[in-house]
Short mmCIF file of N, CA and C in Angstrom, two decimals:
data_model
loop_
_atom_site.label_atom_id
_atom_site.label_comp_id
_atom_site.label_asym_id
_atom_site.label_seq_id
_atom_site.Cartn_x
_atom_site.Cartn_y
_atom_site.Cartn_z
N UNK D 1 33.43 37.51 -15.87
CA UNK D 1 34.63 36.72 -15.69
C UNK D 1 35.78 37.42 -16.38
N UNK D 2 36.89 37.36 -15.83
CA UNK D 2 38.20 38.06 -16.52
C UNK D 2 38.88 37.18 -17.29
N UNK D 3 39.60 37.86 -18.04
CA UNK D 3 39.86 37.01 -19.33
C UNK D 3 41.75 37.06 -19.19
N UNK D 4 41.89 37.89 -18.02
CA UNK D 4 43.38 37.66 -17.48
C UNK D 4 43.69 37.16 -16.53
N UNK D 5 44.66 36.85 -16.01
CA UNK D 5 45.81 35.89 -14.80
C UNK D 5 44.97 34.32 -14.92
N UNK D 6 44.92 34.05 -13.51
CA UNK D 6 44.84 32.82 -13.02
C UNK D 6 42.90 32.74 -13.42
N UNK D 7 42.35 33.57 -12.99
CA UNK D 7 40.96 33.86 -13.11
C UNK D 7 40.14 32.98 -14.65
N UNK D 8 41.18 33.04 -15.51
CA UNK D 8 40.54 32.69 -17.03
C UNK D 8 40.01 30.98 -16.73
N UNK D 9 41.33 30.54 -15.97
CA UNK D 9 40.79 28.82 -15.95
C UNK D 9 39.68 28.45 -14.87
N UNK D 10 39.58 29.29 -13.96
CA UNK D 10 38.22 28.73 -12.84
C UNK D 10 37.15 29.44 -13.69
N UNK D 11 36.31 28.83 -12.93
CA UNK D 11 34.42 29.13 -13.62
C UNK D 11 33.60 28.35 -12.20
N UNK D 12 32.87 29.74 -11.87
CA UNK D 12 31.70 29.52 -10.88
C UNK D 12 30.80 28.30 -11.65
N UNK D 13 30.12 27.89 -10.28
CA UNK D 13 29.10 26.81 -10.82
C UNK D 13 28.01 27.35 -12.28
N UNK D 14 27.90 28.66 -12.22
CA UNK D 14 26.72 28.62 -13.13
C UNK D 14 27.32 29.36 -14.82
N UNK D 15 28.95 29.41 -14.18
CA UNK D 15 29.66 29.26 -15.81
C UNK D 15 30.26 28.25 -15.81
N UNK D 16 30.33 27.07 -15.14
CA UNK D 16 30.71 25.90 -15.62
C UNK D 16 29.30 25.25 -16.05
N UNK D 17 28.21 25.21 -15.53
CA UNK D 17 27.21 24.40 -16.17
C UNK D 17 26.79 25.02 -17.59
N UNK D 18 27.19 26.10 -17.96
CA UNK D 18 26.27 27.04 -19.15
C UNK D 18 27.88 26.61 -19.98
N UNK D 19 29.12 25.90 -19.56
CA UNK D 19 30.25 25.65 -20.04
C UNK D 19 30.02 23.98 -20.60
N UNK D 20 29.33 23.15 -19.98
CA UNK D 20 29.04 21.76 -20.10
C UNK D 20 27.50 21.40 -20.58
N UNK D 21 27.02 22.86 -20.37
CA UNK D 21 25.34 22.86 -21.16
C UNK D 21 24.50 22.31 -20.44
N UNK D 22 24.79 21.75 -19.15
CA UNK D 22 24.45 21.76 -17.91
C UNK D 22 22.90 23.33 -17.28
N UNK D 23 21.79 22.61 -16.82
CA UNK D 23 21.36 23.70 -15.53
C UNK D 23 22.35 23.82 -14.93
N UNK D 24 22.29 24.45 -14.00
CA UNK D 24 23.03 25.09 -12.44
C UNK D 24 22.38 23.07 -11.51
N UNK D 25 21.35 23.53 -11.67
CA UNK D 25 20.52 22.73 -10.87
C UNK D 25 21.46 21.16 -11.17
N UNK D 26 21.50 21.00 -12.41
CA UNK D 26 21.71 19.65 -12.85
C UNK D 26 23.10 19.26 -12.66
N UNK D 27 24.68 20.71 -12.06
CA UNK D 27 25.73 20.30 -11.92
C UNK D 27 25.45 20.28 -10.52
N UNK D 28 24.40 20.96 -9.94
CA UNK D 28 24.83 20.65 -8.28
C UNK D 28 24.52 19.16 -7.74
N UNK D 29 23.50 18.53 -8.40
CA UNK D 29 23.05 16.76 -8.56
C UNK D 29 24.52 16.41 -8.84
N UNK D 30 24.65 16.18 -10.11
CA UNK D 30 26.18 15.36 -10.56
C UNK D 30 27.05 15.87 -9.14
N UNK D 31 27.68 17.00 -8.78
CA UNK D 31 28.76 17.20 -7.56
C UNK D 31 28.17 16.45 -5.96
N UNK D 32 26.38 16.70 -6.00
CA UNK D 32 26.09 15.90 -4.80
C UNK D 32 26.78 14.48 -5.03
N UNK D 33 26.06 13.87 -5.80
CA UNK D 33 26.44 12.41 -6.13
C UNK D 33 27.87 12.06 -6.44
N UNK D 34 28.54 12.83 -6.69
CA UNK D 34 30.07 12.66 -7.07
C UNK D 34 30.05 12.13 -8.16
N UNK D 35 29.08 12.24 -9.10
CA UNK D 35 29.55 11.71 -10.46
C UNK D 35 29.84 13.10 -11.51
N UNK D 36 30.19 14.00 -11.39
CA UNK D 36 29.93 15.33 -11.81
C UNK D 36 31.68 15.93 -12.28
N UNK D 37 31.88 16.76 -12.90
CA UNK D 37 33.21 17.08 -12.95
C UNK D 37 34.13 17.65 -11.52
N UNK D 38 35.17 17.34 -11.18
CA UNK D 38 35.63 17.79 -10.05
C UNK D 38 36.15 18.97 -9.59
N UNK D 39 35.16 19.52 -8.62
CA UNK D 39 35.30 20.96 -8.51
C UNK D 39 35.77 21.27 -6.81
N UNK D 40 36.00 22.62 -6.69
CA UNK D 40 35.89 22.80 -5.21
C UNK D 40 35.94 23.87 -4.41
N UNK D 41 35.52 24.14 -3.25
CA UNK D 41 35.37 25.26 -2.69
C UNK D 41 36.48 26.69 -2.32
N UNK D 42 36.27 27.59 -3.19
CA UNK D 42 37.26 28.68 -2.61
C UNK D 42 36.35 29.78 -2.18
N UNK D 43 36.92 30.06 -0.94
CA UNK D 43 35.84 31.47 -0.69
C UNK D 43 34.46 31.40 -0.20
N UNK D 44 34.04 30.15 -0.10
CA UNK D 44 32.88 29.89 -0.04
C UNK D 44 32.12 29.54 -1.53
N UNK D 45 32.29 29.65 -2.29
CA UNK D 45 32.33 29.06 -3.38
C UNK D 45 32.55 28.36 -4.35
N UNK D 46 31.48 27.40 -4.72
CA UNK D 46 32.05 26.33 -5.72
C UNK D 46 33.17 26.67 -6.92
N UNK D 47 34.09 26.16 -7.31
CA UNK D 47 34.87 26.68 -8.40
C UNK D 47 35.18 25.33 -9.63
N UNK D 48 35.39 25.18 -10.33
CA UNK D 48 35.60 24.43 -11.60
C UNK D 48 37.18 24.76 -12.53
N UNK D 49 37.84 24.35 -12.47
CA UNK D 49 38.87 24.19 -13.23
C UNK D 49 38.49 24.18 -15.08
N UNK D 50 38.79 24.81 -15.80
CA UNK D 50 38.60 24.71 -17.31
C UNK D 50 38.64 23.32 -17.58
N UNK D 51 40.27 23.25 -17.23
CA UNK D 51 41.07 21.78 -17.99
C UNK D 51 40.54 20.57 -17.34
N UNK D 52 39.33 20.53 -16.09
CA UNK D 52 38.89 19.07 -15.48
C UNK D 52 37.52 19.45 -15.90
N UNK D 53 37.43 20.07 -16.53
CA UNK D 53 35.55 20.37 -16.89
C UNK D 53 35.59 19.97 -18.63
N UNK D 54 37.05 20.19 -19.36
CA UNK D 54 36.94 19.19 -20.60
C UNK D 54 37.61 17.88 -20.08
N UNK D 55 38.62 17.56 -19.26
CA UNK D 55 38.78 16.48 -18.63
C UNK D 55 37.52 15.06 -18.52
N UNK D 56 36.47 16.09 -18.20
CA UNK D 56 35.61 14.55 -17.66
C UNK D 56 34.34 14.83 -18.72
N UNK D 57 34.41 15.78 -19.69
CA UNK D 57 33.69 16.19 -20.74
C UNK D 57 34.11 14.47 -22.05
N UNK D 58 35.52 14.77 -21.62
CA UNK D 58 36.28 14.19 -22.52
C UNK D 58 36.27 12.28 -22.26
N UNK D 59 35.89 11.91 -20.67
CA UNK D 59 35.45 11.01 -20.37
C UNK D 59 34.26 10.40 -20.82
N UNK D 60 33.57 11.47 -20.41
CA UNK D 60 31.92 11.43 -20.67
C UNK D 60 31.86 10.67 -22.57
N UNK D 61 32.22 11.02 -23.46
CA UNK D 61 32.68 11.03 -24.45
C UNK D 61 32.95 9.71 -24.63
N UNK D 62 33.93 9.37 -23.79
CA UNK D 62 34.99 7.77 -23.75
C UNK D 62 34.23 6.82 -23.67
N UNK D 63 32.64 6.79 -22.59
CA UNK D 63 32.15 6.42 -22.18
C UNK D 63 30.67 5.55 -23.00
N UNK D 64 30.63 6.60 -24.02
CA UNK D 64 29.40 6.81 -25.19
C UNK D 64 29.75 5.85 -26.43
N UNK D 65 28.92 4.72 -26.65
CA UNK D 65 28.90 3.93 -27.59
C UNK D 65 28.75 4.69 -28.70
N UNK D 66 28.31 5.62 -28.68
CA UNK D 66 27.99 6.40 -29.98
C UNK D 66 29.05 6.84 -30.94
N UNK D 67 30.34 7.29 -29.59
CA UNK D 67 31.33 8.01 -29.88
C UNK D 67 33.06 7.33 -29.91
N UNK D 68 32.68 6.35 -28.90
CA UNK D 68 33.61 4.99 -28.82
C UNK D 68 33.01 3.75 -29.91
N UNK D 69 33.88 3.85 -30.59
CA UNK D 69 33.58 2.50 -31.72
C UNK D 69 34.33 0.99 -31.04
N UNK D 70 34.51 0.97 -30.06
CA UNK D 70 35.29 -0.30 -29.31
C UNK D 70 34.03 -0.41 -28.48
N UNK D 71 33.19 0.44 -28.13
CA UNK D 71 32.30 -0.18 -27.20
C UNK D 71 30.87 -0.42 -28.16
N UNK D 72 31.10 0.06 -29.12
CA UNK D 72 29.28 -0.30 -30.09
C UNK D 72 29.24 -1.26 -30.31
N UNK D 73 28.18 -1.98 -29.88
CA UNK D 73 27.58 -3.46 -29.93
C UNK D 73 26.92 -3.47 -31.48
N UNK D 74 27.00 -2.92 -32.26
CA UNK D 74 26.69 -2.89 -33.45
C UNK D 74 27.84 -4.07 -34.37
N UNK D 75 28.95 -3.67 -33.46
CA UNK D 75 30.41 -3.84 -34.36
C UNK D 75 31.31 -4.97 -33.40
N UNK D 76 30.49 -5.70 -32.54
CA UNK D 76 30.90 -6.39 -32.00
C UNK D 76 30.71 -8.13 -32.62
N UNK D 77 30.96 -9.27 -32.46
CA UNK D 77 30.75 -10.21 -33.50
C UNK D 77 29.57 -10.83 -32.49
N UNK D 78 28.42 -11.21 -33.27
CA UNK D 78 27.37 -11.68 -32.57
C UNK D 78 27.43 -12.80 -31.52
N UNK D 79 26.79 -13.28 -30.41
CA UNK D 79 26.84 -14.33 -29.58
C UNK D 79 26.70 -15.41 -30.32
N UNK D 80 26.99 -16.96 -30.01
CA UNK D 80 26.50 -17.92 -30.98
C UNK D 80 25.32 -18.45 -30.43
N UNK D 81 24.88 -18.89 -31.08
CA UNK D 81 23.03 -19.27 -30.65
C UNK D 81 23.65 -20.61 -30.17
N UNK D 82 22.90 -20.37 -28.65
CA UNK D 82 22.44 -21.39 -28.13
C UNK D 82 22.13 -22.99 -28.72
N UNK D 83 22.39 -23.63 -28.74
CA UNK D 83 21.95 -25.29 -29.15
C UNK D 83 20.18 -25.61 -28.45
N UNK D 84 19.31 -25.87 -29.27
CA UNK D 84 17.80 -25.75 -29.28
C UNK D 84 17.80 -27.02 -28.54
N UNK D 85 16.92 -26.94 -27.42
CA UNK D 85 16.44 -28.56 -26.72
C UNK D 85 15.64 -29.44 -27.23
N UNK D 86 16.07 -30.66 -26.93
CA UNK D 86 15.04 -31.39 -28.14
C UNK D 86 13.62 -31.51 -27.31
N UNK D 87 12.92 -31.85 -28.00
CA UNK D 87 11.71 -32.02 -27.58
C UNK D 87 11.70 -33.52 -27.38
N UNK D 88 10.85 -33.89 -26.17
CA UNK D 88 11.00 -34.84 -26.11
C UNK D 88 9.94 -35.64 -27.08
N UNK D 89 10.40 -37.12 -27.82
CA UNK D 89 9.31 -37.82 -28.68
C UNK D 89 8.07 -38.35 -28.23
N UNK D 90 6.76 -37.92 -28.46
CA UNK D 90 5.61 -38.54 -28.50
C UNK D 90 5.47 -39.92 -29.03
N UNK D 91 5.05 -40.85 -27.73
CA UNK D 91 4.86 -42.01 -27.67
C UNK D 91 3.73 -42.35 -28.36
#
């Protein structure tokens, strides 16, 4: 890959997956399914944009309770318990 002009920001499928830590195999699934970063054909070839491959890196991220503290159910205030049914009294 060249490290001058326009060339620096695209990346073939199998330097964008070794870019996202991705198989080859495992970005062509995500692009089948369309859940995958958004890429597209030049030349006959898949191509990847740098800036939409941390773009949806950066989603991916947004997405992760681990990494989003607004979505961890850890830190959320508990449900209130339910009100217990009575049993009915033995005659």
């Amino acid at each position: 890959m060249s490290t001058s002009g326009p060339e620096k920001h695209l990346l073939t499928l199998e330097e964008a997956a070794a870019y996202i830590g991705r198989s080859t195999k495992g970005l062509r699934g995500l692009r089948e399914r369309r859940s995958g970063p958004p890429g597209f054909r030049a030349g006959g070839r898949v191509m990847y944009r740098r800036t939409a491959l941390d773009a949806w890196l950066d989603a991916q991220e947004a997405k992760d309770s681990r990494s989003n503290l607004e979505l961890d159910p850890t830190r959320q205030a508990p449900e209130p318990r339910r009100p217990r049914r009575r049993q009915p009294l033995a005659a």
